[in-house]
XYZ file of C-alpha atoms in Angstrom:
728
model
C 15.766 116.118 -88.404
C 12.314 114.634 -88.546
C 13.081 111.765 -90.887
C 15.274 108.728 -90.410
C 19.007 108.679 -91.120
C 20.456 106.564 -93.885
C 23.367 104.174 -93.830
C 24.969 101.271 -95.694
C 24.905 97.874 -94.062
C 24.141 94.847 -96.196
C 22.191 92.815 -93.636
C 18.973 93.601 -91.789
C 19.724 93.206 -88.079
C 17.268 93.601 -85.223
C 17.392 93.088 -81.485
C 15.586 89.972 -80.381
C 13.638 91.622 -77.545
C 12.031 89.883 -74.603
C 10.313 86.554 -75.029
C 7.390 87.765 -72.949
C 4.401 88.371 -75.196
C 2.580 89.459 -72.091
C -0.517 91.503 -72.483
C -2.509 91.276 -69.277
C -5.887 92.962 -69.211
C -7.749 94.538 -66.344
C -11.232 95.188 -67.715
C -13.184 98.110 -66.293
C -16.659 99.138 -67.354
C -17.018 102.535 -69.002
C -16.516 105.284 -66.454
C -15.128 103.088 -63.647
C -11.717 103.332 -61.998
C -8.879 101.479 -63.666
C -6.371 99.109 -62.176
C -3.149 100.000 -60.750
C 14.146 110.166 -92.376
C 16.915 111.271 -92.509
C 19.757 113.039 -94.191
C 23.356 112.378 -95.154
C 25.657 110.829 -92.607
C 27.540 114.111 -91.985
C 24.265 115.729 -90.877
C 23.670 112.753 -88.625
C 26.976 113.230 -86.825
C 26.126 116.835 -86.083
C 22.712 116.093 -84.594
C 23.148 112.831 -82.661
C 23.998 113.139 -78.962
C 26.152 110.611 -77.200
C 25.379 111.961 -73.739
C 22.753 114.046 -71.981
C 23.885 116.855 -69.706
C 21.110 116.259 -67.219
C 17.705 114.706 -66.998
C 14.732 116.948 -67.588
C 12.174 117.079 -64.797
C 9.124 114.994 -65.492
C 5.555 115.959 -64.788
C 3.775 113.981 -62.126
C 0.111 113.152 -62.026
C -0.729 114.173 -65.586
C 2.117 112.108 -67.027
C 3.421 114.864 -69.329
C 6.329 113.477 -71.312
C 9.971 114.304 -70.888
C 13.402 112.823 -71.361
C 14.192 109.823 -69.200
C 17.611 108.755 -67.996
C 20.828 110.763 -67.740
C 23.285 108.477 -69.502
C 23.400 106.677 -72.795
C 22.005 103.126 -72.675
C 24.227 100.247 -73.665
C 24.212 99.470 -77.393
C 21.422 97.193 -78.522
C 22.229 93.539 -78.984
C 22.699 92.490 -82.565
C 20.488 89.896 -84.167
C 18.592 88.095 -85.266
C 19.452 88.601 -88.910
C 16.595 88.521 -91.398
C 17.031 85.288 -93.326
C 16.269 85.216 -97.062
C 16.740 81.436 -97.258
C 13.546 79.514 -98.116
C 11.859 76.498 -96.585
C 10.522 77.718 -93.235
C 7.106 76.581 -91.944
C 4.252 79.094 -92.012
C 1.319 79.130 -89.633
C -2.080 80.781 -89.914
C -5.404 80.120 -88.243
C -7.224 81.484 -91.313
C -9.122 83.644 -88.812
C -9.145 87.109 -90.329
C -7.920 89.913 -88.055
C -7.030 93.468 -89.075
C -4.491 95.484 -87.075
C -3.859 99.141 -87.862
C -0.895 101.003 -86.345
C -1.126 104.800 -86.419
C 0.827 107.763 -85.118
C -2.193 109.902 -84.230
C -5.891 109.476 -83.557
C -7.572 110.080 -86.979
C -4.680 108.810 -89.193
C -6.786 105.726 -89.884
C -9.849 107.783 -90.815
C -7.880 110.033 -93.163
C -5.504 107.584 -94.808
C -6.621 103.943 -94.364
C -10.222 104.215 -95.461
C -12.268 103.019 -97.314
C -10.206 99.785 -96.990
C -10.708 99.602 -93.219
C -14.454 100.274 -93.410
C -15.022 97.554 -95.987
C -13.181 94.969 -93.936
C -15.183 95.900 -90.836
C -18.404 95.670 -92.856
C -17.369 92.142 -93.887
C -17.077 91.113 -90.231
C -13.285 91.276 -89.937
C -12.366 92.163 -86.314
C -10.349 95.376 -86.059
C -7.753 96.489 -83.529
C -6.354 100.021 -83.858
C -3.089 100.877 -82.105
C -2.435 104.616 -81.611
C 1.176 105.272 -80.667
C 1.011 108.946 -79.644
C -1.475 110.694 -77.407
C -2.254 113.188 -80.174
C -2.084 115.926 -77.548
C -0.011 118.422 -79.614
C -0.230 121.779 -77.772
C -3.262 120.746 -75.737
C -5.639 123.221 -77.416
C -8.874 121.765 -78.781
C -9.765 124.699 -81.003
C -13.459 125.312 -81.697
C -13.966 126.696 -85.216
C -15.605 130.114 -85.250
C -14.521 130.968 -81.707
C -12.096 133.867 -81.343
C -11.101 133.111 -77.771
C -8.054 130.890 -77.401
C -8.820 127.593 -75.673
C -6.935 126.754 -72.492
C -4.094 124.304 -73.110
C -4.821 120.951 -71.476
C -2.934 118.060 -73.061
C -4.615 115.372 -70.980
C -8.055 116.687 -71.926
C -7.256 117.128 -75.625
C -5.912 113.578 -75.840
C -9.078 112.334 -74.150
C -11.277 114.334 -76.539
C -9.587 112.719 -79.537
C -10.102 109.286 -77.992
C -13.781 110.087 -77.536
C -13.980 111.203 -81.158
C -12.637 107.824 -82.253
C -15.169 106.010 -80.098
C -17.929 108.076 -81.703
C -16.627 107.395 -85.227
C -16.201 103.637 -84.810
C -19.513 103.224 -83.008
C -21.209 104.717 -86.042
C -19.064 102.612 -88.388
C -20.341 99.373 -86.851
C -23.948 100.539 -86.875
C -24.464 101.893 -83.351
C -25.324 105.279 -81.890
C -22.242 107.469 -81.607
C -22.659 107.778 -77.831
C -22.831 104.017 -77.237
C -20.745 103.197 -74.120
C -17.551 101.229 -74.713
C -15.915 98.745 -72.403
C -12.783 100.452 -71.088
C -9.853 98.629 -69.563
C -6.137 98.658 -68.885
C -3.768 96.435 -70.871
C -0.427 95.624 -69.258
C 2.102 95.315 -72.056
C 5.721 94.194 -72.343
C 7.982 95.955 -69.894
C 5.084 96.433 -67.427
C 3.839 99.372 -69.491
C 0.157 100.234 -69.420
C -2.214 101.263 -72.186
C -5.905 102.035 -72.340
C -7.957 99.547 -74.337
C -11.534 100.254 -75.495
C -13.781 97.512 -76.916
C -17.132 97.633 -78.713
C -18.981 94.904 -80.613
C -22.195 94.797 -82.599
C -23.353 91.678 -84.394
C -20.365 90.298 -86.313
C -18.440 93.563 -86.017
C -15.852 94.169 -83.325
C -13.474 97.098 -82.784
C -10.725 97.494 -80.186
C -8.805 100.734 -79.690
C -5.407 100.576 -77.960
C -3.948 103.916 -76.801
C -0.211 103.746 -76.037
C -0.242 107.551 -75.596
C 3.411 108.445 -76.100
C 3.741 112.220 -76.080
C 4.097 114.030 -79.402
C 6.494 116.585 -77.905
C 9.101 116.628 -75.161
C 11.568 119.155 -73.763
C 14.338 119.758 -76.315
C 12.568 117.423 -78.736
C 9.613 119.006 -80.538
C 9.273 115.858 -82.661
C 9.533 113.328 -79.858
C 8.727 110.028 -81.611
C 11.065 110.688 -84.588
C 13.738 111.492 -82.009
C 12.971 108.241 -80.204
C 13.723 106.413 -83.471
C 16.948 108.320 -84.053
C 18.548 108.865 -80.655
C 19.663 106.024 -78.385
C 19.886 108.467 -75.447
C 16.194 109.370 -75.553
C 13.297 108.006 -73.572
C 9.704 109.216 -73.433
C 6.899 109.109 -70.919
C 3.272 108.741 -71.816
C 0.455 111.228 -71.394
C -2.298 110.052 -69.066
C -5.515 111.169 -70.750
C -8.472 112.544 -68.830
C -11.204 109.986 -68.071
C -8.778 107.126 -68.788
C -8.707 104.013 -66.608
C -4.905 104.246 -66.843
C -3.635 106.002 -63.731
C 0.134 106.007 -64.179
C 2.512 107.041 -66.926
C 4.814 104.545 -68.643
C 8.347 104.993 -69.928
C 9.408 104.053 -73.460
C 12.712 103.802 -75.239
C 13.444 102.581 -78.767
C 13.456 98.887 -77.983
C 10.546 99.228 -75.582
C 8.221 100.567 -78.278
C 9.176 97.833 -80.742
C 8.741 95.188 -78.037
C 5.278 96.510 -77.151
C 4.198 96.430 -80.798
C 5.559 92.880 -81.166
C 3.669 91.808 -78.040
C 0.437 93.224 -79.466
C 1.032 91.391 -82.756
C 1.643 88.164 -80.876
C -1.525 88.644 -78.870
C -3.901 89.512 -81.712
C -2.206 87.420 -84.445
C -3.311 89.762 -87.253
C -3.673 88.391 -90.751
C -3.591 91.950 -92.158
C -1.481 94.832 -90.823
C -2.025 98.417 -91.987
C 0.755 100.938 -91.428
C 1.618 104.430 -92.556
C 4.405 105.212 -95.038
C 7.931 104.408 -93.742
C 9.662 106.039 -96.731
C 7.760 109.136 -97.925
C 8.648 110.970 -101.112
C 11.264 113.680 -101.168
C 9.322 116.958 -101.254
C 10.997 120.362 -101.121
C 8.375 122.939 -100.128
C 8.958 126.497 -98.991
C 9.115 126.861 -95.218
C 5.736 128.562 -94.847
C 3.966 125.874 -96.892
C 5.784 123.080 -95.095
C 4.775 124.352 -91.648
C 1.206 125.058 -92.711
C 0.907 121.508 -94.056
C 2.635 119.943 -91.002
C 5.222 118.230 -93.219
C 8.748 117.399 -92.132
C 11.524 119.274 -93.829
C 12.321 117.709 -97.187
C 9.625 114.989 -97.236
C 5.931 114.723 -98.070
C 4.587 113.565 -94.705
C 4.416 114.285 -90.997
C 7.520 113.181 -89.111
C 5.438 111.163 -86.638
C 3.898 109.191 -89.509
C 7.332 108.232 -90.831
C 8.742 107.276 -87.446
C 5.723 105.218 -86.358
C 5.673 103.431 -89.718
C 9.363 102.613 -89.285
C 8.737 101.303 -85.765
C 5.836 99.255 -87.158
C 7.948 97.639 -89.880
C 10.784 96.984 -87.432
C 8.234 95.329 -85.125
C 6.938 93.112 -87.941
C 10.478 91.989 -88.712
C 11.153 91.304 -85.031
C 7.862 89.408 -84.699
C 8.859 87.104 -87.545
C 12.352 86.700 -86.082
C 11.045 85.856 -82.609
C 8.428 83.450 -83.957
C 10.957 81.533 -86.055
C 13.672 81.318 -83.436
C 14.497 77.692 -82.775
C 12.590 76.377 -85.772
C 9.254 78.053 -85.100
C 6.784 78.986 -87.827
C 6.442 82.254 -89.713
C 3.240 84.099 -88.720
C 0.984 84.297 -91.772
C 0.088 87.945 -92.344
C 0.075 90.459 -95.155
C 1.005 94.126 -94.770
C -0.206 97.259 -96.520
C 1.274 100.732 -96.076
C -0.706 103.871 -96.869
C 0.549 107.221 -98.073
C -0.147 110.192 -95.783
C 0.301 113.849 -96.653
C 1.400 112.651 -100.092
C -2.326 112.949 -100.899
C -2.004 116.723 -101.042
C 0.574 116.683 -103.842
C -1.163 114.478 -106.421
C -4.550 114.357 -108.162
C -7.372 113.132 -105.951
C -8.503 109.591 -106.692
C -11.798 109.053 -104.819
C -15.066 109.595 -106.730
C -17.830 111.521 -104.999
C -19.749 108.533 -103.632
C -16.661 106.961 -102.029
C -15.405 110.339 -100.781
C -18.688 111.090 -98.996
C -18.586 107.714 -97.268
C -14.991 108.272 -96.151
C -15.471 111.872 -95.001
C -18.621 110.924 -93.061
C -16.481 109.034 -90.523
C -14.691 112.267 -89.618
C -17.934 114.015 -88.632
C -18.483 112.034 -85.405
C -14.731 112.053 -84.819
C -14.709 115.864 -84.942
C -17.696 116.007 -82.623
C -19.050 119.176 -81.053
C -18.631 120.841 -77.631
C -22.425 120.816 -77.180
C -22.735 117.040 -77.536
C -23.748 115.058 -74.421
C -21.026 112.433 -74.835
C -20.236 112.158 -71.127
C -16.471 112.592 -71.551
C -14.998 115.357 -69.369
C -12.082 115.970 -71.739
C -14.338 116.814 -74.666
C -16.528 115.247 -77.334
C -14.124 115.026 -80.250
C -11.380 116.854 -82.085
C -13.417 119.987 -82.713
C -11.352 121.326 -85.577
C -12.145 118.144 -87.555
C -15.695 117.245 -88.514
C -18.706 118.638 -90.287
C -17.729 119.843 -93.764
C -14.177 120.721 -92.750
C -12.447 117.569 -94.116
C -13.991 118.340 -97.521
C -13.237 122.073 -97.439
C -9.683 121.700 -96.121
C -7.354 122.797 -98.923
C -4.868 120.083 -98.011
C -7.309 117.525 -99.386
C -5.970 114.587 -97.377
C -9.373 112.893 -97.202
C -9.919 113.010 -100.965
C -7.465 110.230 -101.788
C -6.364 106.831 -100.575
C -2.940 105.834 -101.906
C -0.881 102.717 -101.236
C 2.838 103.095 -100.628
C 3.497 99.870 -102.559
C 0.847 99.702 -105.308
C 0.895 96.617 -107.464
C -1.210 94.617 -109.880
C -2.031 91.913 -107.319
C -0.474 88.502 -106.703
C 1.527 86.802 -109.464
C -0.450 83.989 -111.103
C 1.014 81.249 -113.307
C -0.364 78.035 -114.810
C 1.724 74.920 -114.248
C 2.327 72.110 -116.705
C -0.306 70.032 -114.902
C -2.911 72.800 -115.293
C -2.849 73.853 -111.657
C -2.553 77.535 -110.831
C 0.315 78.829 -108.718
C -0.118 82.102 -106.841
C 2.920 84.040 -105.625
C 2.686 86.729 -102.978
C 4.259 88.133 -99.815
C 3.257 86.497 -96.510
C 5.026 87.115 -93.226
C 7.289 89.565 -95.141
C 8.561 86.645 -97.284
C 7.757 85.410 -100.771
C 5.467 82.393 -100.836
C 3.759 80.171 -103.388
C 0.312 78.626 -103.100
C -0.670 75.841 -105.494
C -4.120 74.640 -106.410
C -4.993 71.247 -104.999
C -6.482 70.252 -108.379
C -6.691 72.099 -111.715
C -9.577 74.555 -111.579
C -10.516 73.679 -107.996
C -9.993 77.136 -106.535
C -8.692 75.379 -103.400
C -5.131 75.890 -102.263
C -2.422 73.886 -100.561
C -0.530 75.377 -97.649
C 1.962 78.030 -98.789
C 5.558 77.158 -99.664
C 8.079 79.585 -98.185
C 10.380 81.008 -100.874
C 12.306 83.290 -98.497
C 13.706 86.653 -99.521
C 12.473 88.629 -96.523
C 11.870 91.128 -95.269
C 10.003 92.205 -98.401
C 7.652 95.091 -99.048
C 4.149 94.100 -100.226
C 3.768 92.956 -103.802
C 5.997 91.155 -106.274
C 6.959 92.006 -109.826
C 7.278 89.175 -112.305
C 8.348 88.173 -115.782
C 8.250 84.879 -117.643
C 11.301 83.929 -119.696
C 10.862 82.590 -123.215
C 11.546 79.059 -121.959
C 8.714 79.360 -119.419
C 10.817 79.943 -116.301
C 9.523 82.444 -113.774
C 11.317 85.521 -112.427
C 10.033 87.186 -109.261
C 11.158 90.657 -108.172
C 10.816 92.201 -104.730
C 11.622 95.383 -102.841
C 13.625 94.267 -99.820
C 14.199 96.083 -96.526
C 17.902 95.233 -96.640
C 18.401 97.150 -93.397
C 15.899 98.862 -91.119
C 17.265 100.245 -87.893
C 17.083 103.431 -85.897
C 19.699 105.157 -83.755
C 21.623 106.250 -86.843
C 21.853 102.692 -88.124
C 21.414 101.534 -91.673
C 18.168 102.019 -93.577
C 18.728 100.406 -96.936
C 16.386 99.139 -99.615
C 17.300 96.931 -102.555
C 15.636 95.225 -105.489
C 16.014 91.440 -105.371
C 15.207 88.698 -107.873
C 14.313 85.016 -107.589
C 14.880 82.929 -110.716
C 13.327 79.558 -111.407
C 15.901 76.852 -112.083
C 13.687 74.961 -114.535
C 10.180 75.437 -115.864
C 7.758 74.398 -113.139
C 10.668 73.451 -110.885
C 12.530 74.847 -107.872
C 14.176 78.253 -107.660
C 17.761 79.418 -107.432
C 18.943 81.535 -104.514
C 17.805 85.138 -104.208
C 20.078 87.642 -105.951
C 20.419 91.355 -105.261
C 20.012 93.873 -108.069
C 20.950 96.850 -105.940
C 19.223 100.199 -105.996
C 19.111 102.879 -108.690
C 19.999 105.442 -106.008
C 23.517 105.683 -104.603
C 22.530 107.362 -101.342
C 20.599 105.294 -98.804
C 18.223 108.107 -97.903
C 17.251 108.503 -101.556
C 17.276 104.739 -101.955
C 14.420 104.441 -99.462
C 12.121 106.326 -101.848
C 12.120 103.791 -104.675
C 8.970 101.993 -105.726
C 7.683 98.530 -106.552
C 9.564 96.663 -109.335
C 7.709 95.991 -112.596
C 9.130 93.821 -115.399
C 8.287 92.586 -118.880
C 9.950 90.117 -121.256
C 10.603 91.364 -124.790
C 10.325 89.074 -127.855
C 14.138 89.007 -128.094
C 14.269 87.330 -124.651
C 15.535 90.333 -122.721
C 13.781 91.233 -119.481
C 13.199 94.936 -118.836
C 12.923 95.900 -115.158
C 11.471 99.295 -114.171
C 11.383 101.074 -110.799
C 10.164 104.512 -109.769
C 13.182 106.397 -108.397
C 13.716 109.125 -105.788
C 13.267 111.893 -108.364
C 9.801 110.428 -109.124
C 11.015 109.276 -112.538
C 11.842 105.781 -113.831
C 15.073 103.794 -113.657
C 15.690 100.523 -115.503
C 17.939 97.477 -115.674
C 17.876 94.936 -118.501
C 18.590 91.212 -118.225
C 20.257 89.827 -121.330
C 19.491 86.370 -122.683
C 22.626 84.968 -120.998
C 21.320 86.057 -117.579
C 23.612 89.048 -117.094
C 22.151 92.383 -116.010
C 22.981 95.864 -117.275
C 23.673 98.742 -114.916
C 20.868 100.919 -113.607
C 19.932 103.680 -116.048
C 17.764 106.740 -115.403
C 15.184 107.141 -118.180
C 14.489 110.807 -117.440
C 11.123 112.263 -118.311
C 8.513 113.718 -115.961
C 7.392 113.169 -112.354
C 5.071 110.209 -111.858
C 3.280 108.218 -109.192
C 4.186 104.625 -108.444
C 2.149 101.845 -109.997
C 3.927 101.415 -113.336
C 2.540 99.365 -116.222
C 4.787 97.684 -118.798
C 3.741 95.941 -122.028
C 4.960 94.814 -125.447
C 3.087 95.966 -128.547
C 2.386 94.006 -131.726
C 5.695 95.142 -133.242
C 7.741 93.765 -130.334
C 8.487 97.128 -128.727
C 8.597 97.538 -124.948
C 6.465 100.323 -123.426
C 6.021 101.576 -119.864
C 3.310 103.959 -118.654
C 2.802 105.865 -115.414
C 0.395 108.431 -113.972
C 1.667 111.998 -113.785
C -0.003 115.047 -112.283
C -1.647 116.300 -115.448
C -1.296 113.451 -117.931
C -0.109 109.890 -118.473
C 3.618 109.662 -119.221
C 5.103 107.183 -121.640
C 8.499 105.564 -122.258
C 9.097 103.146 -125.144
C 11.502 101.608 -127.626
C 11.611 103.160 -131.083
C 12.241 99.686 -132.459
C 12.463 96.194 -131.019
C 15.791 95.821 -129.208
C 16.427 99.578 -128.961
C 16.806 101.373 -125.588
C 13.626 102.439 -123.812
C 13.365 106.244 -123.809
C 10.926 108.954 -122.756
C 8.362 109.911 -125.380
C 6.587 113.248 -125.461
C 3.421 111.924 -127.075
C 0.182 113.748 -127.685
C -1.900 114.714 -124.665
C -3.363 111.802 -122.711
C -6.197 112.617 -120.269
C -5.157 113.267 -116.674
C -5.120 110.091 -114.529
C -6.254 109.756 -110.938
C -4.045 106.734 -110.318
C -2.267 103.792 -111.953
C -2.784 103.050 -115.643
C -3.077 99.614 -117.225
C -2.453 98.718 -120.832
C -3.760 96.018 -123.166
C -3.015 95.009 -126.738
C -5.767 95.571 -129.282
C -6.521 93.052 -132.050
C -4.474 95.259 -134.419
C -1.391 95.024 -132.170
C -1.641 98.604 -130.900
C -1.860 99.482 -127.219
C -4.910 100.787 -125.364
C -4.781 102.444 -121.932
C -7.452 102.025 -119.258
C -7.741 104.175 -116.124
C -9.933 106.550 -114.175
C -9.520 110.313 -114.200
C -9.173 112.274 -110.935
C -12.238 111.967 -108.683
C -14.178 110.189 -111.448
C -15.942 106.846 -111.469
C -16.095 106.594 -115.265
C -13.448 104.608 -117.091
C -11.177 106.164 -119.717
C -10.128 104.062 -122.713
C -7.600 105.769 -124.958
C -4.941 104.963 -127.558
C -1.313 105.886 -126.986
C -1.658 108.779 -129.437
C -4.512 110.198 -127.349
C -7.329 108.981 -129.560
C -10.426 107.914 -127.633
C -11.727 104.361 -127.834
C -15.205 103.142 -127.109
C -15.562 103.623 -123.352
C -16.777 100.507 -121.521
C -19.524 100.955 -118.923
C -17.295 100.047 -115.995
C -18.056 102.571 -113.257
C -16.197 102.167 -109.975
C -13.073 103.403 -108.270
C -9.414 102.454 -108.042
C -7.100 100.842 -110.602
C -8.351 98.726 -113.491
C -6.578 95.675 -114.944
C -6.984 95.033 -118.655
C -6.093 92.276 -121.112
C -6.590 92.219 -124.840
C -8.404 89.345 -126.566
C -9.722 88.863 -130.107
C -13.201 89.640 -128.764
C -12.126 92.879 -127.124
C -10.746 93.902 -123.742
C -11.255 91.969 -120.540
C -11.460 94.314 -117.527
C -11.062 93.763 -113.790
C -11.682 96.383 -111.111
C -13.943 97.398 -108.223
C -17.334 99.015 -108.061
C -18.180 101.938 -105.770
C -18.878 99.503 -102.905
C -15.473 97.841 -103.253
C -16.807 94.638 -104.845
C -14.846 92.916 -107.612
C -16.027 93.640 -111.166
C -15.130 91.463 -114.144
C -16.129 92.359 -117.678
C -15.664 90.007 -120.618
C -16.913 90.771 -124.109
C -19.055 93.633 -122.869
C -20.769 91.494 -120.211
C -20.122 92.552 -116.636
C -20.352 90.464 -113.453
C -20.074 91.464 -109.786
C -18.491 89.280 -107.114
C -21.044 89.796 -104.369
C -19.927 87.047 -101.967
C -16.710 85.618 -100.581
C -13.865 86.953 -98.454
C -13.175 90.666 -98.631
C -10.380 91.283 -101.168
C -7.174 93.083 -100.243
C -5.623 95.771 -102.424
C -5.767 94.767 -106.090
C -6.727 91.444 -107.621
C -4.967 89.901 -110.613
C -6.641 89.339 -113.959
C -5.751 85.872 -115.277
C -6.687 84.493 -118.677
C -6.596 80.710 -118.638
C -7.883 77.825 -120.681
C -11.362 78.234 -119.169
C -11.534 81.983 -119.651
C -11.031 85.043 -117.469
C -10.821 84.962 -113.708
C -9.828 87.193 -110.823
C -7.258 85.967 -108.295
C -6.449 87.832 -105.106
C -5.636 87.617 -101.425
C -8.317 87.858 -98.778
C -8.424 89.264 -95.273
C -7.539 85.774 -94.017
C -4.171 86.114 -95.859
C -5.093 83.312 -98.247
C -5.764 83.272 -101.993
C -9.204 83.317 -103.547
C -10.203 82.970 -107.187
C -13.387 83.874 -108.975
C -14.562 83.173 -112.492
C -17.776 84.897 -113.463
C -20.540 83.380 -115.552
C -19.665 85.624 -118.471
C -18.632 84.001 -121.730
C -15.075 82.658 -121.847
C -12.519 85.033 -123.307
């Protein structure tokens, strides 16, 4: 199995790990010597080993990985338990720092851009942590050459490292062969990793190579096995030309501890990970192997395992930091889809795609380049035009695992804005210091963790707020529980405190399927009922409905067609609830036939194919209008539910668009081709050219003074922006 087993335990429990945050650096100039997913539980029982017959011999000087130990380690200690109770202190230096955690060299270039590039351009320091050596079979294939390259895992790993140095040097405005400062970082457990550093002006990049082997004897997928099997340990690959001179040993807890130590050292305000819970995807065996996907799921097994280790490390970091009354570290997390990109329409317009693919050219390199690295000058099979001609199309999209409309924004009775989001894996609320000030008090911890990014929301008819989250109810390897649940936080009184968090369960009965659900979206109908919608494991929609007395219905599958996450719910002028989602070839629609009736799938007339999430706004006549971008297009589509075209606003850009209806026409919020915030009111468009770099999506808020954008920045703090356009 390449994915992570399921299970049913109601609490999220993690080993505390060592208190040592120790990362000790020995800095060496470039070129100098360094210092000394699972399946059902019955499948799980068949594949887990409780003992090892014998240890496998380990390679010596080159550090080729193998199994370590010949007996099963003692069970991990239980605790601490993730605490959903509110009221904990939160700390943040407001110093922006981006940390990206990847399985392989190039995962960041393929899946986390253009977000990463735009943060680096804004002067946000970047540290990239690569868990595996990326050595695969050791063959750095040169396109067009018929002769088979000699297998050399240490050299191939080194070549991929050099490719990253070339790519990031160019990204920060330097020549691709600019020398980096190379050093050795001593991590928790006395493990060693190579660390490369390069700075230019206000831009700084650090690359940390843990270099766990991708494969090991009896374990082709070594890192997924490390997540699953308590009896497994791995050694690292020592790359050619590395200042690291000895291999390190890793087990399950050791890898999480090392990641926690790196988080404690760098104190990131933003963490990028891969997808811990990829979609179920049943491909024929030949296609699956050609696309490097794990059996039954739409991603590489290493991506899933490393993402799971990353999320477990974030939970442990919060638990360690808060032990004994300490403060929650203030960070936001974003997870990116991986090979999922192949299965859905591409969402990057040409200008953004060219910028993204250009970073893979220096990464791919060329054997004729004078880079000075004995292992090679890049990953030769990647680069040039190959990312754009590759039929898998990974580079042509950037998808979030937890897409959402941005932070929840509400106006209090005193006129101050409140912004709700997820910080330190917990729900928080920021309040304006004064009405309209755009300045924020320190965040109030609302608990609920560990939560996935983004919150759904609904406002009851009496003005009370409901917040919905996707909770990692359990996240543990070694055959332990991996459970997700939808949770809700209800305000006790308008503008007042909240009740305790309540669980709404999961539309899926099996934990493995339950991991595939999406971000909750909700809307309040005129009759006072709250309709909650979630993308389910079959890529359809499931719903629960809250009655006016506060009781919830059971989960119900709405059927219909396969969709992407990023749902949009609205109420039309006749009081009917609608929900829209992007399919492969068209927008799909579910709605009530009449106010108060059940929501059901509607096979409407053809709606143009979407490239990503769809937003909806009410027109002055009470009808609904949809706004979105088509695949690989920068132009905006504006269309009625029946497929009729509306006047198309000049709102070129990329990514999702937020829309709101007003008597003067739609108000639109999105991004231009350079990632800057766009706001259009009454046909007049403004660009937010200054301020902190925005994360993910911003929220469109219509207040007493008109339209504004509200979002979170790279410093993990809110920002707001009202353009000089006329008030809506």
